[in-house]
Amino acid sequence: MIHASSRRGFLKQLGMSAAAFPFICNLPSLGFENSQARKKRLVILFSPNGVVRKNFWQDEAGPLAEFKEILAPLEPYKDRTLLLNGVCDKIRGDGDAHMRGMGCLLTGIELFPGNIQGGSDTPAGWASGISIDQEVKNYLQSQAATKTRFGSLEFGVVVPERADTWTRMVYAGANRPIAPIDNPYQMFKKLYGGMKDQESLKSVLDQISGDLKKVESVVSSEDQKLLQEHAEFVRQMELEIAAAQNSSNTHAVPELDPGVVVANDNLPQLSRMQVDLMVNSFVSDFARVATMQFTHSVGQARMKWLNIDETHHTLSHEPNSNEDAQEKLTKINRWYCEQLAYLVKKLAETPEPGGDGSLLDNTTVVWTNELGEGNSHTLNNIPFVLIGNGMDFKMGQALQLDAVPHNRLLMSLAHGMGHHIPHFGNPNYCADGPLDLS
């Protein structure tokens, strides 16, 4: 039997392409080191502008009852879901609630003073610390057994090109925001390479197919099936990206904010494509940390496919007594939950390469928001919904916490990934340690 290091050298000698090499190295029957240990993953999904509390939160703590309307799409995964009420963003300082809600959400630390003027008297700048996803990514990348090609992947769905505190939630460090990639073509190119531009969509599959033939005789029949599925995924993504590109060239561009409204109309398709790319990146073990940001803080998505003409943020400012607005906001938040449910379903239906169970058995997905409620701009009771069994938390329950700082939850995520940090973000909110979710 050939040792793992020898196999890696053997594959290099065969001339694996940049597109195929990481995936082939992840095949279980080749026996590489990082395919033997359990692959824990963390996914953070963001949607903006708070939630409709009465249609979101369970009335009492305890085992999960039938989900309310917003969370209903997660009903098939109730036993894998953890609902956390009472988690509060206690970070104060410069910036309005939307800015601090977004910039402090994953960093747990204050914004720098700056010149970005929001809805308060104090302008602000970027966050003054690293975000938890990047903290975990750096930890995993520091060890050979958990190091992957990219470490983390930052997906976006209709995120504006402008860079400000409302549009960035991921930080490589203090004053170092990371822009999400919200163009599936660009993400596809990052993952697989081999294409010059959108007008010359030469099939990456042509290159990968040759690579697959080089190794098909040294992998198991189960791995051959994985290779075929991977190749089919790449081909399907190429066809969809090409179709989307051709479609955008044959329709008139609305005379509204360029680059946002056209994407807004395609938001459902873009969401699905980005989720598919994320799941496949996990199969290929390109990364074990990922974020997906839907629009941005103060996001103004206009969900015409739900028969809603008003923009999201505008609706979120309506009082709770406006039943029409509450109904529309409920539909909007349920739609975001449907995107989450699609991701969870894909993870649950995808076998874990080289391991037991499914991707969902080894992945924890966190769905969150920058506000607890849109019209009050409160940073209390920030929505945190956890799905999956990647961190071995006790799932299938709703917890009612006593206004705990969200820094403690961020610490729990790090600890769940094996990174036992003593504090995260502002240490003043970490004295009681990570939340006990076991």
GROMACS .gro file of C-alpha atoms in nm:
model
  438
    1MET     CA    1   0.000   0.000   0.000
    2ILE     CA    2   0.134   0.343  -0.095
    3HIS     CA    3   0.173   0.594   0.189
    4ALA     CA    4  -0.033   0.914   0.181
    5SER     CA    5   0.268   1.136   0.114
    6SER     CA    6   0.374   0.911  -0.172
    7ARG     CA    7   0.025   0.924  -0.321
    8ARG     CA    8   0.028   1.302  -0.306
    9GLY     CA    9   0.360   1.305  -0.489
   10PHE     CA   10   0.227   1.049  -0.735
   11LEU     CA   11  -0.073   1.266  -0.816
   12LYS     CA   12   0.150   1.569  -0.862
   13GLN     CA   13   0.365   1.372  -1.104
   14LEU     CA   14   0.053   1.290  -1.301
   15GLY     CA   15   0.005   1.661  -1.357
   16MET     CA   16  -0.322   1.728  -1.178
   17SER     CA   17  -0.482   2.059  -1.274
   18ALA     CA   18  -0.544   2.329  -1.016
   19ALA     CA   19  -0.916   2.267  -1.063
   20ALA     CA   20  -0.907   1.894  -0.991
   21PHE     CA   21  -0.613   1.843  -0.756
   22PRO     CA   22  -0.779   1.946  -0.423
   23PHE     CA   23  -1.088   1.738  -0.494
   24ILE     CA   24  -0.892   1.429  -0.595
   25CYS     CA   25  -0.669   1.462  -0.289
   26ASN     CA   26  -0.984   1.449  -0.076
   27LEU     CA   27  -1.099   1.110  -0.207
   28PRO     CA   28  -1.120   0.864   0.084
   29SER     CA   29  -0.959   0.569  -0.092
   30LEU     CA   30  -0.641   0.768  -0.154
   31GLY     CA   31  -0.597   0.779   0.222
   32PHE     CA   32  -0.462   1.130   0.273
   33GLU     CA   33  -0.417   1.248   0.629
   34ASN     CA   34  -0.697   1.504   0.643
   35SER     CA   35  -0.957   1.264   0.503
   36GLN     CA   36  -0.931   1.039   0.809
   37ALA     CA   37  -1.017   1.277   1.093
   38ARG     CA   38  -1.366   1.418   1.130
   39LYS     CA   39  -1.407   1.736   0.929
   40LYS     CA   40  -1.593   1.990   1.140
   41ARG     CA   41  -1.734   2.289   0.953
   42LEU     CA   42  -1.882   2.625   1.043
   43VAL     CA   43  -2.123   2.819   0.820
   44ILE     CA   44  -2.264   3.161   0.910
   45LEU     CA   45  -2.561   3.289   0.710
   46PHE     CA   46  -2.678   3.650   0.742
   47SER     CA   47  -3.001   3.826   0.650
   48PRO     CA   48  -3.080   4.186   0.754
   49ASN     CA   49  -3.326   4.420   0.923
   50GLY     CA   50  -3.445   4.214   1.219
   51VAL     CA   51  -3.737   3.971   1.242
   52VAL     CA   52  -4.107   3.974   1.328
   53ARG     CA   53  -4.077   3.843   1.681
   54LYS     CA   54  -4.430   3.705   1.721
   55ASN     CA   55  -4.384   3.487   1.412
   56PHE     CA   56  -4.028   3.381   1.490
   57TRP     CA   57  -3.960   3.300   1.856
   58GLN     CA   58  -4.101   3.000   2.039
   59ASP     CA   59  -4.324   3.114   2.328
   60GLU     CA   60  -4.155   2.903   2.594
   61ALA     CA   61  -3.814   2.749   2.649
   62GLY     CA   62  -3.780   2.373   2.618
   63PRO     CA   63  -3.810   2.112   2.344
   64LEU     CA   64  -3.890   2.262   2.007
   65ALA     CA   65  -4.261   2.270   1.938
   66GLU     CA   66  -4.411   2.325   1.595
   67PHE     CA   67  -4.220   2.611   1.438
   68LYS     CA   68  -4.391   2.942   1.386
   69GLU     CA   69  -4.443   3.073   1.036
   70ILE     CA   70  -4.096   3.217   0.969
   71LEU     CA   71  -3.908   2.907   1.082
   72ALA     CA   72  -4.156   2.656   0.934
   73PRO     CA   73  -3.924   2.562   0.644
   74LEU     CA   74  -3.689   2.407   0.905
   75GLU     CA   75  -3.958   2.170   1.036
   76PRO     CA   76  -3.795   1.857   0.881
   77TYR     CA   77  -3.476   1.941   1.072
   78LYS     CA   78  -3.630   2.027   1.409
   79ASP     CA   79  -3.423   1.765   1.592
   80ARG     CA   80  -3.109   1.928   1.450
   81THR     CA   81  -3.206   2.285   1.534
   82LEU     CA   82  -3.118   2.502   1.834
   83LEU     CA   83  -3.306   2.829   1.887
   84LEU     CA   84  -3.129   3.084   2.108
   85ASN     CA   85  -3.338   3.368   2.249
   86GLY     CA   86  -3.183   3.627   2.481
   87VAL     CA   87  -2.847   3.670   2.305
   88CYS     CA   88  -2.766   4.041   2.293
   89ASP     CA   89  -2.509   4.252   2.113
   90LYS     CA   90  -2.384   4.466   2.401
   91ILE     CA   91  -2.113   4.642   2.201
   92ARG     CA   92  -2.164   5.017   2.210
   93GLY     CA   93  -1.953   5.314   2.101
   94ASP     CA   94  -1.950   5.490   1.766
   95GLY     CA   95  -2.195   5.419   1.487
   96ASP     CA   96  -2.571   5.367   1.465
   97ALA     CA   97  -2.743   5.040   1.553
   98HIS     CA   98  -2.731   4.907   1.197
   99MET     CA   99  -2.358   4.982   1.174
  100ARG     CA  100  -2.275   4.830   1.511
  101GLY     CA  101  -2.513   4.544   1.447
  102MET     CA  102  -2.328   4.456   1.127
  103GLY     CA  103  -1.970   4.547   1.213
  104CYS     CA  104  -1.980   4.397   1.563
  105LEU     CA  105  -2.194   4.092   1.480
  106LEU     CA  106  -1.905   3.853   1.419
  107THR     CA  107  -1.625   4.056   1.575
  108GLY     CA  108  -1.776   4.126   1.918
  109ILE     CA  109  -1.575   4.446   1.948
  110GLU     CA  110  -1.624   4.820   1.895
  111LEU     CA  111  -1.603   5.005   1.566
  112PHE     CA  112  -1.318   5.244   1.512
  113PRO     CA  113  -1.401   5.614   1.500
  114GLY     CA  114  -1.446   5.714   1.138
  115ASN     CA  115  -1.624   5.934   0.888
  116ILE     CA  116  -1.909   5.703   0.781
  117GLN     CA  117  -2.222   5.883   0.896
  118GLY     CA  118  -2.520   5.669   0.982
  119GLY     CA  119  -2.849   5.742   1.153
  120SER     CA  120  -2.685   5.864   1.474
  121ASP     CA  121  -2.474   6.162   1.577
  122THR     CA  122  -2.155   5.957   1.585
  123PRO     CA  123  -1.997   5.848   1.257
  124ALA     CA  124  -1.782   5.536   1.265
  125GLY     CA  125  -1.533   5.330   1.070
  126TRP     CA  126  -1.452   4.961   1.040
  127ALA     CA  127  -1.454   4.707   1.324
  128SER     CA  128  -1.150   4.704   1.547
  129GLY     CA  129  -1.099   4.327   1.553
  130ILE     CA  130  -1.110   3.998   1.365
  131SER     CA  131  -1.441   3.816   1.304
  132ILE     CA  132  -1.503   3.475   1.458
  133ASP     CA  133  -1.512   3.293   1.124
  134GLN     CA  134  -1.164   3.419   1.039
  135GLU     CA  135  -1.040   3.342   1.389
  136VAL     CA  136  -1.153   2.981   1.345
  137LYS     CA  137  -1.018   2.972   0.990
  138ASN     CA  138  -0.672   3.084   1.109
  139TYR     CA  139  -0.676   2.816   1.377
  140LEU     CA  140  -0.766   2.541   1.129
  141GLN     CA  141  -0.512   2.664   0.874
  142SER     CA  142  -0.235   2.656   1.135
  143GLN     CA  143  -0.251   2.275   1.152
  144ALA     CA  144  -0.164   2.034   0.874
  145ALA     CA  145  -0.452   1.800   0.960
  146THR     CA  146  -0.717   2.070   0.913
  147LYS     CA  147  -0.557   2.297   0.656
  148THR     CA  148  -0.750   2.335   0.330
  149ARG     CA  149  -0.690   2.510   0.001
  150PHE     CA  150  -0.881   2.829   0.089
  151GLY     CA  151  -0.943   2.802   0.462
  152SER     CA  152  -1.264   3.001   0.432
  153LEU     CA  153  -1.500   3.114   0.159
  154GLU     CA  154  -1.706   3.432   0.171
  155PHE     CA  155  -2.024   3.414  -0.035
  156GLY     CA  156  -2.257   3.705  -0.101
  157VAL     CA  157  -2.600   3.742  -0.256
  158VAL     CA  158  -2.677   4.088  -0.395
  159VAL     CA  159  -2.416   4.273  -0.189
  160PRO     CA  160  -2.344   4.627  -0.318
  161GLU     CA  161  -2.004   4.702  -0.464
  162ARG     CA  162  -1.965   4.995  -0.227
  163ALA     CA  163  -1.760   4.923   0.083
  164ASP     CA  164  -1.882   5.060   0.415
  165THR     CA  165  -1.972   4.941   0.762
  166TRP     CA  166  -2.322   4.835   0.651
  167THR     CA  167  -2.195   4.605   0.375
  168ARG     CA  168  -1.916   4.410   0.550
  169MET     CA  169  -1.942   4.162   0.837
  170VAL     CA  170  -1.624   3.954   0.788
  171TYR     CA  171  -1.292   4.092   0.909
  172ALA     CA  172  -0.940   3.951   0.868
  173GLY     CA  173  -0.835   4.178   1.154
  174ALA     CA  174  -0.880   4.528   1.287
  175ASN     CA  175  -0.967   4.766   1.003
  176ARG     CA  176  -0.947   4.479   0.751
  177PRO     CA  177  -1.294   4.401   0.611
  178ILE     CA  178  -1.327   4.116   0.362
  179ALA     CA  179  -1.566   4.164   0.071
  180PRO     CA  180  -1.793   3.868  -0.005
  181ILE     CA  181  -1.805   3.731  -0.358
  182ASP     CA  182  -2.164   3.767  -0.474
  183ASN     CA  183  -2.112   3.675  -0.838
  184PRO     CA  184  -2.139   3.296  -0.882
  185TYR     CA  185  -1.921   3.314  -1.191
  186GLN     CA  186  -1.641   3.478  -0.990
  187MET     CA  187  -1.678   3.223  -0.711
  188PHE     CA  188  -1.678   2.943  -0.966
  189LYS     CA  189  -1.361   3.084  -1.118
  190LYS     CA  190  -1.199   3.111  -0.776
  191LEU     CA  191  -1.281   2.751  -0.694
  192TYR     CA  192  -1.194   2.595  -1.028
  193GLY     CA  193  -1.002   2.845  -1.239
  194GLY     CA  194  -0.930   2.761  -1.599
  195MET     CA  195  -1.151   3.028  -1.757
  196LYS     CA  196  -1.041   3.362  -1.897
  197ASP     CA  197  -1.363   3.559  -1.886
  198GLN     CA  198  -1.741   3.535  -1.900
  199GLU     CA  199  -1.747   3.545  -2.279
  200SER     CA  200  -1.524   3.238  -2.315
  201LEU     CA  201  -1.686   2.975  -2.094
  202LYS     CA  202  -1.460   2.691  -2.202
  203SER     CA  203  -1.559   2.385  -2.011
  204VAL     CA  204  -1.348   2.323  -1.704
  205LEU     CA  205  -1.487   1.973  -1.728
  206ASP     CA  206  -1.264   1.906  -2.030
  207GLN     CA  207  -0.961   1.956  -1.809
  208ILE     CA  208  -1.106   1.771  -1.512
  209SER     CA  209  -1.216   1.472  -1.721
  210GLY     CA  210  -0.859   1.403  -1.822
  211ASP     CA  211  -0.753   1.420  -1.460
  212LEU     CA  212  -1.026   1.177  -1.356
  213LYS     CA  213  -0.912   0.922  -1.610
  214LYS     CA  214  -0.560   0.941  -1.470
  215VAL     CA  215  -0.670   0.831  -1.125
  216GLU     CA  216  -0.981   0.620  -1.187
  217SER     CA  217  -0.780   0.299  -1.176
  218VAL     CA  218  -0.639   0.372  -0.828
  219VAL     CA  219  -0.960   0.474  -0.650
  220SER     CA  220  -1.250   0.267  -0.522
  221SER     CA  221  -1.582   0.229  -0.699
  222GLU     CA  222  -1.739   0.456  -0.435
  223ASP     CA  223  -1.484   0.727  -0.515
  224GLN     CA  224  -1.545   0.682  -0.886
  225LYS     CA  225  -1.908   0.767  -0.816
  226LEU     CA  226  -1.797   1.079  -0.626
  227LEU     CA  227  -1.582   1.179  -0.923
  228GLN     CA  228  -1.875   1.137  -1.161
  229GLU     CA  229  -2.102   1.343  -0.935
  230HIS     CA  230  -1.837   1.612  -0.906
  231ALA     CA  231  -1.794   1.628  -1.282
  232GLU     CA  232  -2.170   1.648  -1.333
  233PHE     CA  233  -2.191   1.932  -1.080
  234VAL     CA  234  -1.922   2.130  -1.261
  235ARG     CA  235  -2.097   2.078  -1.595
  236GLN     CA  236  -2.434   2.185  -1.452
  237MET     CA  237  -2.288   2.497  -1.293
  238GLU     CA  238  -2.127   2.596  -1.622
  239LEU     CA  239  -2.457   2.559  -1.803
  240GLU     CA  240  -2.645   2.763  -1.543
  241ILE     CA  241  -2.383   3.037  -1.532
  242ALA     CA  242  -2.380   3.058  -1.911
  243ALA     CA  243  -2.760   3.068  -1.920
  244ALA     CA  244  -2.772   3.339  -1.656
  245GLN     CA  245  -2.514   3.543  -1.846
  246ASN     CA  246  -2.700   3.507  -2.176
  247SER     CA  247  -3.028   3.595  -2.006
  248SER     CA  248  -2.886   3.914  -1.860
  249ASN     CA  249  -2.770   4.021  -2.205
  250THR     CA  250  -3.114   3.983  -2.362
  251HIS     CA  251  -3.315   4.187  -2.112
  252ALA     CA  252  -3.328   4.561  -2.081
  253VAL     CA  253  -3.162   4.696  -1.769
  254PRO     CA  254  -3.414   4.878  -1.545
  255GLU     CA  255  -3.338   5.245  -1.491
  256LEU     CA  256  -3.264   5.200  -1.123
  257ASP     CA  257  -2.950   5.151  -0.917
  258PRO     CA  258  -2.723   4.970  -1.167
  259GLY     CA  259  -2.574   4.639  -1.064
  260VAL     CA  260  -2.817   4.594  -0.774
  261VAL     CA  261  -3.165   4.587  -0.924
  262VAL     CA  262  -3.074   4.342  -1.199
  263ALA     CA  263  -2.919   4.116  -0.937
  264ASN     CA  264  -3.220   4.176  -0.712
  265ASP     CA  265  -3.450   4.028  -0.976
  266ASN     CA  266  -3.227   3.721  -0.995
  267LEU     CA  267  -3.185   3.689  -0.619
  268PRO     CA  268  -3.359   3.348  -0.587
  269GLN     CA  269  -3.146   3.197  -0.864
  270LEU     CA  270  -2.827   3.354  -0.731
  271SER     CA  271  -2.902   3.221  -0.384
  272ARG     CA  272  -2.943   2.865  -0.507
  273MET     CA  273  -2.630   2.878  -0.720
  274GLN     CA  274  -2.421   3.010  -0.432
  275VAL     CA  275  -2.554   2.741  -0.197
  276ASP     CA  276  -2.472   2.473  -0.454
  277LEU     CA  277  -2.120   2.608  -0.486
  278MET     CA  278  -2.075   2.616  -0.110
  279VAL     CA  279  -2.188   2.258  -0.060
  280ASN     CA  280  -1.968   2.135  -0.340
  281SER     CA  281  -1.672   2.323  -0.192
  282PHE     CA  282  -1.722   2.118   0.124
  283VAL     CA  283  -1.732   1.793  -0.074
  284SER     CA  284  -1.403   1.899  -0.232
  285ASP     CA  285  -1.270   2.009   0.111
  286PHE     CA  286  -1.176   2.349  -0.030
  287ALA     CA  287  -1.267   2.512   0.302
  288ARG     CA  288  -1.422   2.427   0.638
  289VAL     CA  289  -1.546   2.775   0.719
  290ALA     CA  290  -1.790   2.971   0.505
  291THR     CA  291  -2.013   3.276   0.532
  292MET     CA  292  -2.308   3.375   0.317
  293GLN     CA  293  -2.431   3.734   0.332
  294PHE     CA  294  -2.774   3.814   0.187
  295THR     CA  295  -2.778   4.180   0.080
  296HIS     CA  296  -2.650   4.395   0.369
  297SER     CA  297  -2.749   4.589   0.678
  298VAL     CA  298  -3.027   4.829   0.576
  299GLY     CA  299  -3.075   4.596   0.279
  300GLN     CA  300  -3.348   4.712   0.040
  301ALA     CA  301  -3.427   4.390  -0.146
  302ARG     CA  302  -3.752   4.420  -0.338
  303MET     CA  303  -3.901   4.070  -0.339
  304LYS     CA  304  -4.138   4.090  -0.630
  305TRP     CA  305  -4.142   3.709  -0.657
  306LEU     CA  306  -4.333   3.720  -0.325
  307ASN     CA  307  -4.571   3.984  -0.466
  308ILE     CA  308  -4.415   4.246  -0.240
  309ASP     CA  309  -4.344   4.581  -0.405
  310GLU     CA  310  -4.200   4.764  -0.104
  311THR     CA  311  -3.833   4.731  -0.016
  312HIS     CA  312  -3.726   4.527   0.286
  313HIS     CA  313  -3.571   4.802   0.500
  314THR     CA  314  -3.861   5.038   0.432
  315LEU     CA  315  -4.107   4.777   0.553
  316SER     CA  316  -3.896   4.702   0.860
  317HIS     CA  317  -3.948   5.060   0.983
  318GLU     CA  318  -4.326   5.025   0.994
  319PRO     CA  319  -4.478   4.993   1.343
  320ASN     CA  320  -4.584   4.652   1.472
  321SER     CA  321  -4.945   4.773   1.455
  322ASN     CA  322  -4.920   4.779   1.073
  323GLU     CA  323  -5.048   4.428   1.009
  324ASP     CA  324  -4.990   4.450   0.633
  325ALA     CA  325  -4.622   4.533   0.687
  326GLN     CA  326  -4.590   4.260   0.952
  327GLU     CA  327  -4.735   4.006   0.711
  328LYS     CA  328  -4.497   4.110   0.433
  329LEU     CA  329  -4.196   4.109   0.666
  330THR     CA  330  -4.296   3.761   0.779
  331LYS     CA  331  -4.299   3.646   0.416
  332ILE     CA  332  -3.958   3.803   0.358
  333ASN     CA  333  -3.802   3.640   0.662
  334ARG     CA  334  -3.963   3.308   0.576
  335TRP     CA  335  -3.809   3.333   0.229
  336TYR     CA  336  -3.467   3.378   0.387
  337CYS     CA  337  -3.539   3.076   0.603
  338GLU     CA  338  -3.626   2.881   0.288
  339GLN     CA  339  -3.279   2.959   0.155
  340LEU     CA  340  -3.136   2.829   0.481
  341ALA     CA  341  -3.352   2.517   0.456
  342TYR     CA  342  -3.228   2.456   0.101
  343LEU     CA  343  -2.869   2.471   0.227
  344VAL     CA  344  -2.949   2.238   0.518
  345LYS     CA  345  -3.127   1.993   0.287
  346LYS     CA  346  -2.829   1.983   0.053
  347LEU     CA  347  -2.593   1.921   0.345
  348ALA     CA  348  -2.819   1.649   0.484
  349GLU     CA  349  -2.845   1.470   0.150
  350THR     CA  350  -2.473   1.484   0.072
  351PRO     CA  351  -2.266   1.196   0.215
  352GLU     CA  352  -1.955   1.292   0.408
  353PRO     CA  353  -1.658   1.197   0.185
  354GLY     CA  354  -1.429   0.966   0.377
  355GLY     CA  355  -1.642   0.984   0.691
  356ASP     CA  356  -1.968   0.877   0.846
  357GLY     CA  357  -2.311   1.023   0.783
  358SER     CA  358  -2.378   1.340   0.590
  359LEU     CA  359  -2.218   1.682   0.561
  360LEU     CA  360  -2.484   1.809   0.803
  361ASP     CA  361  -2.364   1.563   1.066
  362ASN     CA  362  -2.032   1.746   1.067
  363THR     CA  363  -2.144   2.103   0.997
  364THR     CA  364  -2.299   2.372   1.216
  365VAL     CA  365  -2.493   2.643   1.031
  366VAL     CA  366  -2.566   2.968   1.214
  367TRP     CA  367  -2.842   3.195   1.082
  368THR     CA  368  -2.830   3.545   1.227
  369ASN     CA  369  -2.915   3.912   1.177
  370GLU     CA  370  -2.773   4.252   1.274
  371LEU     CA  371  -3.089   4.354   1.465
  372GLY     CA  372  -3.340   4.191   1.695
  373GLU     CA  373  -3.623   4.395   1.546
  374GLY     CA  374  -3.616   4.640   1.257
  375ASN     CA  375  -3.836   4.929   1.369
  376SER     CA  376  -3.687   4.958   1.719
  377HIS     CA  377  -3.330   4.898   1.599
  378THR     CA  378  -3.270   4.694   1.909
  379LEU     CA  379  -2.952   4.493   1.952
  380ASN     CA  380  -3.123   4.275   2.213
  381ASN     CA  381  -3.247   3.925   2.131
  382ILE     CA  382  -3.048   3.901   1.811
  383PRO     CA  383  -3.182   3.603   1.614
  384PHE     CA  384  -2.944   3.308   1.638
  385VAL     CA  385  -3.061   2.978   1.491
  386LEU     CA  386  -2.815   2.688   1.484
  387ILE     CA  387  -2.868   2.383   1.264
  388GLY     CA  388  -2.655   2.071   1.226
  389ASN     CA  389  -2.447   1.842   1.442
  390GLY     CA  390  -2.096   1.960   1.367
  391MET     CA  391  -2.025   2.085   1.719
  392ASP     CA  392  -2.218   1.821   1.915
  393PHE     CA  393  -2.440   2.082   2.082
  394LYS     CA  394  -2.770   1.961   2.229
  395MET     CA  395  -3.015   2.028   1.950
  396GLY     CA  396  -3.394   2.014   1.925
  397GLN     CA  397  -3.453   2.280   2.188
  398ALA     CA  398  -3.528   2.647   2.240
  399LEU     CA  399  -3.321   2.824   2.505
  400GLN     CA  400  -3.430   3.141   2.685
  401LEU     CA  401  -3.109   3.310   2.797
  402ASP     CA  402  -3.084   3.605   3.032
  403ALA     CA  403  -2.951   3.883   2.809
  404VAL     CA  404  -2.613   3.716   2.759
  405PRO     CA  405  -2.348   3.898   2.553
  406HIS     CA  406  -2.316   3.751   2.208
  407ASN     CA  407  -1.940   3.734   2.264
  408ARG     CA  408  -2.007   3.422   2.470
  409LEU     CA  409  -2.184   3.255   2.178
  410LEU     CA  410  -1.897   3.346   1.946
  411MET     CA  411  -1.662   3.181   2.195
  412SER     CA  412  -1.885   2.871   2.194
  413LEU     CA  413  -1.853   2.846   1.817
  414ALA     CA  414  -1.474   2.860   1.843
  415HIS     CA  415  -1.470   2.601   2.122
  416GLY     CA  416  -1.705   2.380   1.921
  417MET     CA  417  -1.448   2.385   1.641
  418GLY     CA  418  -1.172   2.284   1.882
  419HIS     CA  419  -1.030   2.633   1.929
  420HIS     CA  420  -1.042   2.695   2.305
  421ILE     CA  421  -0.989   3.069   2.321
  422PRO     CA  422  -1.017   3.237   2.667
  423HIS     CA  423  -1.209   3.534   2.527
  424PHE     CA  424  -1.314   3.688   2.197
  425GLY     CA  425  -1.378   4.048   2.094
  426ASN     CA  426  -1.421   4.281   2.388
  427PRO     CA  427  -1.300   4.075   2.689
  428ASN     CA  428  -1.535   4.266   2.920
  429TYR     CA  429  -1.820   4.053   2.783
  430CYS     CA  430  -1.642   3.719   2.810
  431ALA     CA  431  -1.592   3.679   3.185
  432ASP     CA  432  -1.850   3.397   3.214
  433GLY     CA  433  -1.690   3.199   2.933
  434PRO     CA  434  -1.857   3.027   2.640
  435LEU     CA  435  -2.223   2.932   2.660
  436ASP     CA  436  -2.287   2.577   2.774
  437LEU     CA  437  -2.478   2.432   2.479
  438SER     CA  438  -2.398   2.067   2.541
   0.00000   0.00000   0.00000
